[in-house]
Tab-separated table of C-alpha atoms in Angstrom:
chain	number	residue	atom	x	y	z
A	145	MET	CA	29.358	26.480	-8.460
A	146	GLN	CA	30.352	24.102	-5.683
A	147	HIS	CA	27.726	22.662	-3.363
A	148	ARG	CA	28.152	21.149	0.062
A	149	ALA	CA	25.885	18.381	1.321
A	150	MET	CA	23.771	19.113	4.387
A	151	HIS	CA	23.792	16.329	6.969
A	152	LEU	CA	20.461	15.990	8.707
A	153	GLN	CA	20.284	16.125	12.493
A	154	GLY	CA	17.332	16.673	14.789
A	155	GLU	CA	15.926	15.786	18.175
A	156	ASP	CA	12.673	14.644	16.573
A	157	LEU	CA	14.377	11.981	14.459
A	158	TYR	CA	14.751	8.361	15.465
A	159	TYR	CA	17.404	7.624	12.861
A	160	THR	CA	18.693	8.945	9.547
A	161	ASN	CA	21.350	8.127	6.978
A	162	PHE	CA	20.242	10.949	4.668
A	163	SER	CA	22.228	14.002	3.637
A	164	TYR	CA	20.972	16.714	1.311
A	165	ASP	CA	22.931	17.676	-1.806
A	166	PRO	CA	21.765	21.055	-3.204
A	167	ALA	CA	23.008	20.104	-6.667
A	168	CYS	CA	20.249	17.490	-6.985
A	169	TYR	CA	16.485	17.765	-7.466
A	170	TYR	CA	14.525	16.137	-4.628
A	171	PHE	CA	11.123	14.768	-3.776
A	172	LEU	CA	10.061	13.384	-0.403
A	173	TYR	CA	8.451	9.990	0.096
A	174	ILE	CA	6.367	9.814	3.286
A	175	GLY	CA	4.982	6.423	4.254
A	176	GLU	CA	5.948	2.972	5.436
A	177	LEU	CA	9.113	1.161	4.387
A	178	LYS	CA	7.003	-1.427	2.516
A	179	ALA	CA	6.503	1.054	-0.346
A	180	TYR	CA	10.124	2.264	-0.527
A	181	GLY	CA	10.633	0.551	-3.890
A	182	LEU	CA	8.004	2.750	-5.555
A	183	ASN	CA	10.427	5.652	-5.259
A	184	GLN	CA	12.516	4.137	-8.039
A	185	PHE	CA	9.622	4.636	-10.453
A	186	VAL	CA	8.716	8.090	-9.120
A	187	ARG	CA	12.340	9.175	-9.510
A	188	GLU	CA	12.417	7.950	-13.113
A	189	ALA	CA	9.129	9.739	-13.892
A	190	LEU	CA	10.385	13.029	-12.444
A	191	GLN	CA	13.745	12.656	-14.171
A	192	LYS	CA	11.925	13.133	-17.493
A	193	ARG	CA	10.606	16.461	-16.182
A	194	VAL	CA	14.003	17.600	-14.866
A	195	PRO	CA	16.513	16.251	-17.391
A	196	GLY	CA	19.307	18.592	-16.355
A	197	ARG	CA	19.595	17.534	-12.701
A	198	GLU	CA	19.906	14.223	-10.940
A	199	VAL	CA	16.652	13.366	-9.153
A	200	ARG	CA	16.912	11.953	-5.648
A	201	PHE	CA	14.545	11.449	-2.742
A	202	ALA	CA	14.425	11.209	1.016
A	203	ALA	CA	12.187	8.491	2.452
A	204	ILE	CA	10.514	9.548	5.700
A	205	ILE	CA	9.281	6.366	7.368
A	206	PRO	CA	8.006	5.164	10.778
A	207	ASP	CA	9.579	1.689	10.629
A	208	VAL	CA	11.950	0.976	13.522
A	209	CYS	CA	14.571	-1.595	12.480
A	210	VAL	CA	17.813	-2.752	14.081
A	211	GLN	CA	19.648	-1.674	10.937
A	212	TYR	CA	18.732	-0.172	7.578
A	213	TYR	CA	19.764	-1.552	4.185
A	214	TYR	CA	18.006	1.285	2.348
A	215	ASP	CA	19.626	4.593	1.469
A	216	ASP	CA	18.358	8.062	2.360
A	217	VAL	CA	15.890	7.161	5.108
A	218	ILE	CA	14.618	9.467	7.837
A	219	VAL	CA	12.861	7.601	10.647
A	220	ILE	CA	10.241	9.329	12.801
A	221	ASN	CA	8.323	7.229	15.326
A	222	PRO	CA	7.514	8.850	18.697
A	223	LEU	CA	5.777	5.649	19.855
A	224	CYS	CA	9.070	3.754	19.948
A	225	GLY	CA	11.041	6.091	22.173
A	226	GLY	CA	11.640	9.236	20.170
A	227	ALA	CA	15.200	10.138	19.184
A	228	ALA	CA	17.769	7.349	19.311
A	229	ALA	CA	20.799	7.454	17.045
A	230	ASN	CA	20.402	10.386	14.604
A	231	VAL	CA	23.491	9.053	12.820
A	232	THR	CA	24.378	6.393	10.288
A	233	GLY	CA	25.911	3.975	12.794
A	234	PRO	CA	24.069	0.951	14.198
A	235	GLU	CA	24.437	1.913	17.867
A	236	PRO	CA	22.503	2.371	20.038
A	237	GLY	CA	19.956	-0.062	18.629
A	238	PRO	CA	16.252	-0.128	19.408
A	239	SER	CA	14.711	-2.598	21.848
A	240	THR	CA	11.103	-2.376	20.623
A	241	SER	CA	9.433	-1.923	17.262
A	242	CYS	CA	5.799	-0.865	16.970
A	243	ARG	CA	3.686	0.290	14.081
A	244	MET	CA	2.327	3.828	13.962
A	245	ALA	CA	-1.088	4.423	12.450
A	246	ILE	CA	-0.941	6.557	9.317
A	247	GLY	CA	-2.716	9.567	10.883
A	248	PRO	CA	-0.453	10.011	13.932
A	249	PHE	CA	2.614	9.371	11.769
A	250	MET	CA	1.649	12.085	9.297
A	251	THR	CA	0.905	14.429	12.195
A	252	ALA	CA	4.376	13.797	13.650
A	253	VAL	CA	6.071	14.304	10.289
A	254	SER	CA	4.120	17.502	9.622
A	255	ALA	CA	5.162	18.878	13.038
A	256	SER	CA	8.825	17.887	12.659
A	257	ALA	CA	11.103	20.929	12.858
A	258	THR	CA	13.833	18.909	11.146
A	259	VAL	CA	11.613	17.991	8.205
A	260	ARG	CA	10.431	21.570	7.829
A	261	SER	CA	14.029	22.783	7.919
A	262	LEU	CA	14.912	20.289	5.185
A	263	ILE	CA	11.977	21.479	3.070
A	264	ALA	CA	13.117	25.081	3.435
A	265	ALA	CA	16.627	24.112	2.300
A	266	ILE	CA	15.291	22.186	-0.702
A	267	LEU	CA	13.060	25.062	-1.810
A	268	GLU	CA	16.066	27.357	-1.861
A	269	ASN	CA	17.424	25.290	-4.738
A	270	GLN	CA	14.353	24.181	-6.723
A	271	PRO	CA	11.037	25.887	-7.500
A	272	GLU	CA	8.749	23.159	-6.161
A	273	LEU	CA	8.850	20.104	-3.932
A	274	TYR	CA	6.636	17.088	-4.496
A	275	LEU	CA	5.496	14.800	-1.704
A	276	SER	CA	4.955	11.190	-2.745
A	277	LEU	CA	2.576	9.521	-0.275
A	278	PHE	CA	1.438	5.920	-0.017
A	279	GLU	CA	-1.875	7.348	1.129
A	280	SER	CA	-3.120	10.941	0.993
A	281	VAL	CA	-4.472	11.764	4.448
A	282	VAL	CA	-5.732	15.011	5.948
A	283	GLU	CA	-3.244	14.800	8.830
A	284	MET	CA	-0.475	15.637	6.343
A	285	THR	CA	-0.139	19.440	6.396
A	286	LEU	CA	3.276	20.023	4.850
A	287	ASP	CA	1.604	20.848	1.535
A	288	ALA	CA	0.378	24.075	3.127
A	289	ILE	CA	3.946	25.354	2.678
A	290	LYS	CA	4.241	27.459	-0.467
A	291	GLY	CA	5.864	25.431	-3.233
A	292	VAL	CA	5.025	22.034	-1.678
A	293	SER	CA	2.370	19.786	-3.227
A	294	ILE	CA	1.252	16.168	-3.068
A	295	LEU	CA	2.083	14.008	-6.064
A	296	GLY	CA	-1.062	11.967	-5.570
A	297	PRO	CA	-4.787	12.220	-4.851
A	298	ASP	CA	-6.261	15.229	-3.098
A	299	LYS	CA	-6.400	14.557	0.660
A	300	ALA	CA	-9.994	15.604	1.262
A	301	ILE	CA	-11.297	13.726	-1.775
A	302	ALA	CA	-9.396	10.580	-0.771
A	303	ARG	CA	-10.779	10.861	2.765
A	304	HIS	CA	-14.307	11.160	1.390
A	305	TRP	CA	-13.998	8.103	-0.834
A	306	ASN	CA	-12.254	5.941	1.750
A	307	SER	CA	-15.408	6.031	3.868
A	308	LYS	CA	-17.256	2.710	3.595
A	309	LEU	CA	-20.491	4.630	4.154
A	310	VAL	CA	-19.821	6.937	1.203
A	311	GLN	CA	-18.918	4.030	-1.046
A	312	PHE	CA	-22.099	2.169	-0.147
A	313	SER	CA	-24.245	5.249	-0.721
A	314	GLU	CA	-22.650	6.544	-3.913
A	315	LEU	CA	-21.678	3.355	-5.771
A	316	THR	CA	-24.841	1.289	-5.251
A	317	LYS	CA	-26.036	1.954	-8.800
A	318	VAL	CA	-22.530	1.774	-10.280
A	319	VAL	CA	-21.247	-1.670	-9.202
A	320	PRO	CA	-22.922	-4.877	-7.920
A	321	MET	CA	-23.157	-4.068	-4.215
A	322	VAL	CA	-23.647	-6.669	-1.475
A	323	GLU	CA	-26.972	-6.354	0.339
A	324	GLY	CA	-26.550	-4.117	3.371
A	325	GLU	CA	-27.425	-0.910	5.167
A	326	ILE	CA	-25.947	1.936	7.206
A	327	CYS	CA	-26.530	1.980	10.970
A	328	ARG	CA	-26.384	5.401	12.597
A	329	GLY	CA	-24.900	4.748	16.040
A	330	LEU	CA	-24.238	1.684	18.179
A	331	PRO	CA	-27.861	1.160	19.312
A	332	ALA	CA	-28.973	0.956	15.687
A	333	LEU	CA	-26.129	-1.465	14.932
A	334	LEU	CA	-27.161	-3.807	17.739
A	335	THR	CA	-30.830	-3.618	16.796
A	336	ARG	CA	-30.415	-4.198	13.067
A	337	THR	CA	-27.871	-7.034	13.354
A	338	ALA	CA	-30.214	-8.794	15.787
A	339	VAL	CA	-33.095	-8.442	13.331
A	340	LEU	CA	-31.048	-9.604	10.323
A	341	ARG	CA	-29.164	-12.420	12.012
A	342	ASP	CA	-31.610	-15.162	10.934
A	343	SER	CA	-32.001	-13.915	7.364
A	344	TRP	CA	-28.221	-13.588	6.916
A	345	PRO	CA	-27.197	-16.974	8.404
A	346	ASP	CA	-23.672	-17.048	6.938
A	347	GLY	CA	-22.666	-14.031	8.990
A	348	ILE	CA	-22.909	-10.268	9.091
A	349	PHE	CA	-19.935	-8.159	8.085
A	350	VAL	CA	-19.680	-5.027	10.249
A	351	SER	CA	-17.382	-2.136	9.456
A	352	ALA	CA	-16.797	1.312	10.848
A	353	ALA	CA	-16.711	4.127	8.297
A	354	TYR	CA	-12.929	3.850	8.041
A	355	SER	CA	-11.249	0.459	8.193
A	356	ALA	CA	-8.430	-1.358	6.423
A	357	ALA	CA	-6.616	-4.699	6.667
A	358	GLY	CA	-9.107	-6.065	9.190
A	359	ILE	CA	-8.996	-3.054	11.536
A	360	ASN	CA	-12.386	-1.676	12.666
A	361	SER	CA	-14.259	-4.464	10.893
A	362	ALA	CA	-15.258	-8.079	11.492
A	363	VAL	CA	-17.373	-10.918	10.176
A	364	THR	CA	-19.749	-11.619	13.060
A	365	HIS	CA	-21.763	-14.769	13.744
A	366	SER	CA	-23.486	-13.759	16.981
A	367	GLN	CA	-24.679	-10.675	18.795
A	368	ASP	CA	-22.070	-11.270	21.504
A	369	GLU	CA	-19.383	-10.828	18.859
A	370	VAL	CA	-20.923	-7.528	17.788
A	371	ARG	CA	-21.051	-6.246	21.380
A	372	ARG	CA	-17.454	-7.266	22.114
A	373	ARG	CA	-15.984	-5.964	18.890
A	374	PHE	CA	-17.816	-2.650	18.464
A	375	THR	CA	-18.219	-0.283	21.406
A	376	ALA	CA	-18.157	3.294	20.061
A	377	ALA	CA	-21.671	4.547	20.825
A	378	ASP	CA	-21.609	7.557	18.494
A	379	SER	CA	-20.016	5.841	15.477
A	380	ASP	CA	-21.834	4.952	12.278
A	381	TYR	CA	-21.467	1.481	10.819
A	382	LEU	CA	-21.984	-0.369	7.562
A	383	ILE	CA	-23.446	-3.857	7.793
A	384	THR	CA	-23.569	-6.249	4.828
A	385	ARG	CA	-24.562	-9.838	4.320
A	386	TYR	CA	-21.515	-12.108	4.403
A	387	ILE	CA	-21.316	-14.166	1.206
A	388	PRO	CA	-19.362	-17.456	1.190
A	389	HIS	CA	-17.037	-17.272	-1.779
A	390	ASP	CA	-14.144	-18.777	-3.715
A	391	LEU	CA	-12.005	-15.812	-4.730
A	392	ASP	CA	-11.150	-12.319	-3.476
A	393	PRO	CA	-9.945	-10.491	-6.609
A	394	THR	CA	-8.577	-6.971	-6.404
A	395	VAL	CA	-8.097	-4.569	-9.313
A	396	LEU	CA	-5.404	-1.873	-9.329
A	397	ALA	CA	-6.091	1.204	-11.443
A	398	VAL	CA	-5.299	4.885	-12.026
A	399	VAL	CA	-7.771	7.754	-12.549
A	400	ALA	CA	-6.712	10.635	-14.798
A	401	ASN	CA	-10.028	12.496	-15.096
A	402	ALA	CA	-13.768	11.879	-15.205
A	403	ASP	CA	-13.431	9.582	-18.224
A	404	ASP	CA	-9.971	8.015	-18.325
A	405	VAL	CA	-9.220	5.061	-16.050
A	406	TYR	CA	-6.179	2.828	-16.587
A	407	ILE	CA	-6.379	-0.771	-15.380
A	408	ALA	CA	-2.998	-2.028	-14.173
A	409	GLY	CA	-4.077	-5.596	-13.457
A	410	ILE	CA	-6.050	-8.085	-11.386
A	411	ALA	CA	-4.665	-10.123	-8.494
A	412	ASP	CA	-6.200	-12.487	-5.951
A	413	GLN	CA	-6.103	-11.422	-2.325
A	414	HIS	CA	-5.480	-13.984	0.397
A	415	ILE	CA	-7.788	-13.330	3.338
A	416	VAL	CA	-7.825	-15.098	6.708
A	417	ASP	CA	-10.364	-14.830	9.549
A	418	GLY	CA	-12.891	-13.363	7.146
A	419	ASN	CA	-11.253	-9.970	6.675
A	420	ARG	CA	-7.520	-10.035	7.466
A	421	PHE	CA	-5.338	-9.543	4.373
A	422	VAL	CA	-2.060	-11.518	4.319
A	423	GLY	CA	-0.952	-11.307	0.694
A	424	SER	CA	-1.818	-11.460	-3.006
A	425	SER	CA	-1.075	-13.594	-6.053
A	426	PHE	CA	-0.877	-12.874	-9.784
A	427	PRO	CA	-2.205	-13.689	-12.305
A	428	SER	CA	-5.690	-13.961	-10.893
A	429	GLN	CA	-7.577	-17.240	-11.216
A	430	VAL	CA	-10.748	-15.497	-12.407
A	431	THR	CA	-12.135	-16.493	-15.792
A	432	ALA	CA	-11.757	-14.291	-18.857
A	433	ASP	CA	-15.423	-13.259	-18.625
A	434	GLN	CA	-15.075	-12.437	-14.924
A	435	ALA	CA	-11.910	-10.430	-15.628
A	436	ALA	CA	-13.755	-8.404	-18.260
A	437	LEU	CA	-16.542	-7.610	-15.799
A	438	LEU	CA	-14.070	-6.696	-13.058
A	439	ARG	CA	-12.415	-4.227	-15.403
A	440	THR	CA	-15.776	-2.773	-16.422
A	441	TYR	CA	-16.886	-2.315	-12.811
A	442	THR	CA	-13.549	-0.790	-11.780
A	443	ILE	CA	-13.625	1.678	-14.661
A	444	ALA	CA	-17.155	2.675	-13.630
A	445	ALA	CA	-16.063	3.176	-10.015
A	446	GLY	CA	-12.967	5.056	-11.194
A	447	ARG	CA	-15.075	7.426	-13.277
A	448	ALA	CA	-17.197	8.168	-10.218
A	449	LEU	CA	-14.005	9.034	-8.317
A	450	GLY	CA	-12.696	11.014	-11.278
A	451	SER	CA	-15.904	13.031	-11.534
A	452	ALA	CA	-15.374	14.012	-7.895
A	453	GLY	CA	-11.851	15.254	-8.657
A	454	TYR	CA	-9.854	12.182	-7.625
A	455	ARG	CA	-6.587	11.802	-9.554
A	456	GLY	CA	-4.175	8.939	-8.971
A	457	ILE	CA	-3.908	5.274	-8.049
A	458	PHE	CA	-6.762	3.388	-6.396
A	459	GLY	CA	-7.933	-0.188	-5.987
A	460	CYS	CA	-11.256	-2.019	-5.943
A	461	ASP	CA	-11.813	-5.239	-3.976
A	462	TYR	CA	-14.407	-7.821	-4.969
A	463	LEU	CA	-15.492	-11.358	-4.132
A	464	ILE	CA	-16.676	-14.135	-6.423
A	465	ASP	CA	-19.303	-16.391	-4.883
A	466	HIS	CA	-19.731	-20.143	-5.341
A	467	GLN	CA	-21.989	-19.567	-8.355
A	468	GLY	CA	-19.443	-17.322	-10.083
A	469	GLY	CA	-21.223	-14.067	-9.256
A	470	ILE	CA	-19.151	-10.933	-8.709
A	471	TRP	CA	-19.786	-8.636	-5.749
A	472	PHE	CA	-18.133	-5.305	-5.017
A	473	LEU	CA	-16.591	-4.945	-1.552
A	474	GLU	CA	-14.756	-1.629	-1.332
A	475	VAL	CA	-12.659	1.088	-2.895
A	476	ASN	CA	-9.220	1.784	-1.473
A	477	ALA	CA	-8.527	5.388	-2.458
A	478	ARG	CA	-4.765	4.971	-2.138
A	479	LYS	CA	-1.935	2.802	-3.373
A	480	GLN	CA	-2.201	-0.902	-2.644
A	481	GLY	CA	0.272	-3.206	-0.906
A	482	THR	CA	1.198	-4.836	-4.223
A	483	THR	CA	1.582	-1.631	-6.246
A	484	PHE	CA	5.328	-2.224	-6.556
A	485	GLU	CA	4.808	-5.772	-7.834
A	486	PHE	CA	2.376	-4.458	-10.442
A	487	CYS	CA	4.931	-1.804	-11.445
A	488	CYS	CA	7.484	-4.560	-12.037
A	489	THR	CA	4.950	-6.702	-13.907
A	490	LEU	CA	3.976	-3.844	-16.207
A	491	GLU	CA	7.608	-2.948	-16.804
A	492	GLN	CA	8.313	-6.450	-18.113
A	493	ASN	CA	5.113	-6.879	-20.161
A	494	LEU	CA	4.752	-3.447	-21.787
A	495	PRO	CA	6.821	-2.225	-24.753
A	496	ALA	CA	10.142	-0.578	-23.921
A	497	GLY	CA	9.688	3.088	-23.083
A	498	ALA	CA	6.010	2.821	-22.160
A	499	PRO	CA	5.090	4.995	-19.156
A	500	SER	CA	5.279	3.221	-15.799
A	501	LEU	CA	2.355	3.034	-13.393
A	502	LEU	CA	3.866	5.815	-11.252
A	503	GLU	CA	4.455	7.974	-14.338
A	504	LEU	CA	0.766	7.542	-15.159
A	505	GLU	CA	-0.135	8.752	-11.681
A	506	CYS	CA	2.263	11.707	-11.846
A	507	HIS	CA	0.848	12.802	-15.198
A	508	ALA	CA	-2.730	12.338	-14.012
A	509	VAL	CA	-2.116	14.507	-10.952
A	510	LEU	CA	-0.133	17.218	-12.697
A	511	HIS	CA	-1.995	17.364	-16.048
A	512	GLY	CA	-5.334	15.589	-15.612
A	513	ARG	CA	-4.572	13.102	-18.374
A	514	PHE	CA	-2.328	10.151	-19.172
A	515	PRO	CA	1.006	10.763	-20.948
A	516	PRO	CA	1.645	10.027	-24.631
A	517	GLY	CA	2.561	6.413	-25.269
A	518	THR	CA	0.325	4.984	-22.536
A	519	VAL	CA	-0.206	1.278	-23.237
A	520	ALA	CA	-2.545	-1.179	-21.512
A	521	MET	CA	-1.240	-4.584	-20.413
A	522	ASP	CA	-3.527	-6.773	-22.502
A	523	ASP	CA	-1.817	-10.038	-21.610
A	524	ASN	CA	0.923	-11.505	-19.455
A	525	ARG	CA	3.250	-12.131	-22.384
A	526	ARG	CA	6.319	-12.716	-20.194
A	527	GLN	CA	4.441	-15.370	-18.194
A	528	LEU	CA	5.197	-13.738	-14.863
A	529	HIS	CA	3.645	-15.260	-11.748
A	530	TRP	CA	4.096	-13.847	-8.265
A	531	GLU	CA	2.743	-14.068	-4.755
A	532	THR	CA	3.305	-12.007	-1.628
A	533	TYR	CA	3.080	-12.797	2.071
A	534	ASN	CA	2.933	-10.159	4.815
A	535	HIS	CA	3.979	-11.381	8.245
A	536	LYS	CA	2.132	-9.004	10.529
A	537	VAL	CA	2.570	-9.827	14.204
A	538	VAL	CA	-0.741	-10.550	15.975
A	539	ALA	CA	0.880	-11.060	19.427
A	540	ALA	CA	4.125	-9.644	20.800
A	541	VAL	CA	7.219	-11.579	19.660
A	542	ARG	CA	10.935	-11.459	20.362
A	543	THR	CA	13.273	-11.827	17.400
A	544	SER	CA	16.274	-14.115	17.765
A	545	GLY	CA	17.462	-14.102	14.172
A	546	TYR	CA	17.493	-11.741	11.231
A	547	ILE	CA	17.259	-11.884	7.461
A	548	PRO	CA	19.152	-9.251	5.452
A	549	GLN	CA	16.693	-6.871	3.778
A	550	ASN	CA	16.743	-7.641	0.062
A	551	THR	CA	16.698	-4.462	-2.038
A	552	ARG	CA	16.707	-6.111	-5.492
A	553	GLU	CA	13.099	-7.210	-5.969
A	554	ARG	CA	12.815	-5.312	-9.262
A	555	GLU	CA	15.867	-7.192	-10.546
A	556	SER	CA	14.245	-10.516	-9.621
A	557	PHE	CA	11.263	-9.665	-11.819
A	558	ARG	CA	13.551	-8.659	-14.669
A	559	ARG	CA	15.661	-11.817	-14.502
A	560	VAL	CA	12.692	-14.169	-14.284
A	561	ALA	CA	10.921	-12.385	-17.135
A	562	GLY	CA	14.131	-12.556	-19.180
A	563	ARG	CA	14.486	-16.289	-18.443
A	564	GLU	CA	17.804	-15.818	-16.682
A	565	LEU	CA	16.091	-17.398	-13.667
A	566	ALA	CA	13.235	-19.879	-13.469
A	567	MET	CA	12.209	-18.619	-10.029
A	568	ASP	CA	13.330	-16.350	-7.228
A	569	TYR	CA	12.053	-15.094	-3.900
A	570	VAL	CA	13.061	-12.170	-1.731
A	571	ILE	CA	12.488	-11.354	1.919
A	572	VAL	CA	12.167	-7.640	2.452
A	573	GLU	CA	12.025	-5.307	5.447
A	574	HIS	CA	12.867	-7.841	8.155
A	575	LEU	CA	13.170	-5.716	11.305
A	576	GLY	CA	16.276	-7.458	12.695
A	577	THR	CA	17.324	-8.835	16.064
A	578	PRO	CA	17.245	-8.682	19.077
A	579	LEU	CA	13.941	-6.850	19.097
A	580	THR	CA	10.541	-7.014	20.753
A	581	VAL	CA	7.945	-6.562	18.025
A	582	MET	CA	4.526	-5.356	19.120
A	583	PRO	CA	1.181	-6.567	17.722
A	584	GLY	CA	0.085	-5.040	14.426
A	585	THR	CA	3.673	-4.522	13.207
A	586	PHE	CA	5.059	-5.942	9.964
A	587	LEU	CA	7.976	-8.225	10.842
A	588	ALA	CA	8.851	-9.016	7.227
A	589	ARG	CA	7.373	-9.595	3.786
A	590	VAL	CA	8.058	-12.365	1.280
A	591	ILE	CA	7.705	-11.969	-2.491
A	592	SER	CA	8.057	-14.981	-4.765
A	593	VAL	CA	8.263	-14.629	-8.551
A	594	ALA	CA	8.480	-17.382	-11.166
A	595	ARG	CA	7.069	-18.555	-14.489
A	596	SER	CA	4.577	-20.988	-12.968
A	597	ARG	CA	2.158	-21.011	-10.057
A	598	ASP	CA	3.776	-24.114	-8.529
A	599	ASP	CA	7.252	-22.551	-8.515
A	600	VAL	CA	5.851	-19.378	-6.962
A	601	ALA	CA	4.249	-21.441	-4.182
A	602	LEU	CA	7.549	-23.232	-3.545
A	603	GLY	CA	9.481	-19.990	-3.156
A	604	LEU	CA	6.813	-18.458	-0.954
A	605	ARG	CA	6.819	-21.460	1.413
A	606	GLN	CA	10.591	-21.329	1.723
A	607	GLY	CA	10.549	-17.622	2.473
A	608	MET	CA	7.739	-17.949	5.009
A	609	ASN	CA	9.583	-20.763	6.798
A	610	LEU	CA	12.715	-18.627	7.054
A	611	VAL	CA	10.769	-15.728	8.561
A	612	LYS	CA	9.103	-18.009	11.115
A	613	GLN	CA	12.520	-19.233	12.298
A	614	THR	CA	13.552	-15.729	13.373
A	615	PHE	CA	11.177	-15.131	16.319
A	616	GLN	CA	9.359	-16.612	19.315
A	617	GLU	CA	6.198	-15.364	20.978
A	618	VAL	CA	6.832	-13.444	24.174
């Protein structure tokens, strides 16, 4: 039988270079461009389930770039002007790039007539369609279509566990929780922070129920800061004592059921302004005893999630104080920004043929257990070191230069691990030029990989300097 590719067109698209081939088996990735690389591992996991057909994917993203180095992208971003090119050519280019919040983006994708038409076409040629999401959110409704399902955590369960209030209430007896309390409404927040200000002299961390990457949260040192930063009268807030500390370790893991939790690894987060994440480094600088405790606490938290029906990747953030004590900060019931780097690290350290991190998640979601041959990464036998840097714009900038988007990060890990290279760094997802980039948008990311911490730092500095040469503040 001969098949003809379907070229995607639609008024609700910003840009696409995707065409559908009915001879292939497809899944859809829906999320930001920063996680595009994870699709390589999802594709390989699904290929084992569908050995007779080539597995491909379409990546539905909100990122508005001047040009796209990645194949099979579908761009939807109503905030940046709606439809623009709808074709593979570079003209007409965008003038502004802005970041869409995950909820509105998923709402726009779910309402897209073009996306729904594509799903209908795919389901004519395969019995099911999996959606691979960076984060499972309730605004995604495409899984209500018969035959469509999310290859990740349940949306409602993820929403429940992403609440800082739920975590504080339900994990207090599971992990070492920082002293704090829940404030029901703004008046209670103002009253309690005023009362606790003297007894918590290093600062009071305030967070809305849902916050990430420094949004809807702040380390406050005065009541004026609280009043300026938090204004929603009917919101509930979590307040905790701010603890001066040395390290911000984060643990990436996968839940398969109420008992089985796989630890992918531990990295150190780099935090500025008290709560703004800018990157991570591996291996962590925690001691062996601290690492063992971090794994124990994360498994305990994962089992709590698993008992509630959560299946898939999650992360736990901690801090280590000046005395070496470990304190739990939060669960992120979703993939983490360095999930791809951990996939590459595991690939190089585990025995050949061992299931990848994304295969573990797929199996956990579809079968409630880990696949045969699952192996833990007990040590960093290939001596891989890496660090990431996210350049998120905090004030509007105008780009005057561009850096080609590197699509070979996985190869860099392989070549360094194989000692073909001593070090390498890549700059990924640079938006291009000329472009006005609005606050809160990722301009580019840098990933440095080497066999020593010093070489990683060298590559990261070089990459960061290159990024900073491509823009000026407006």
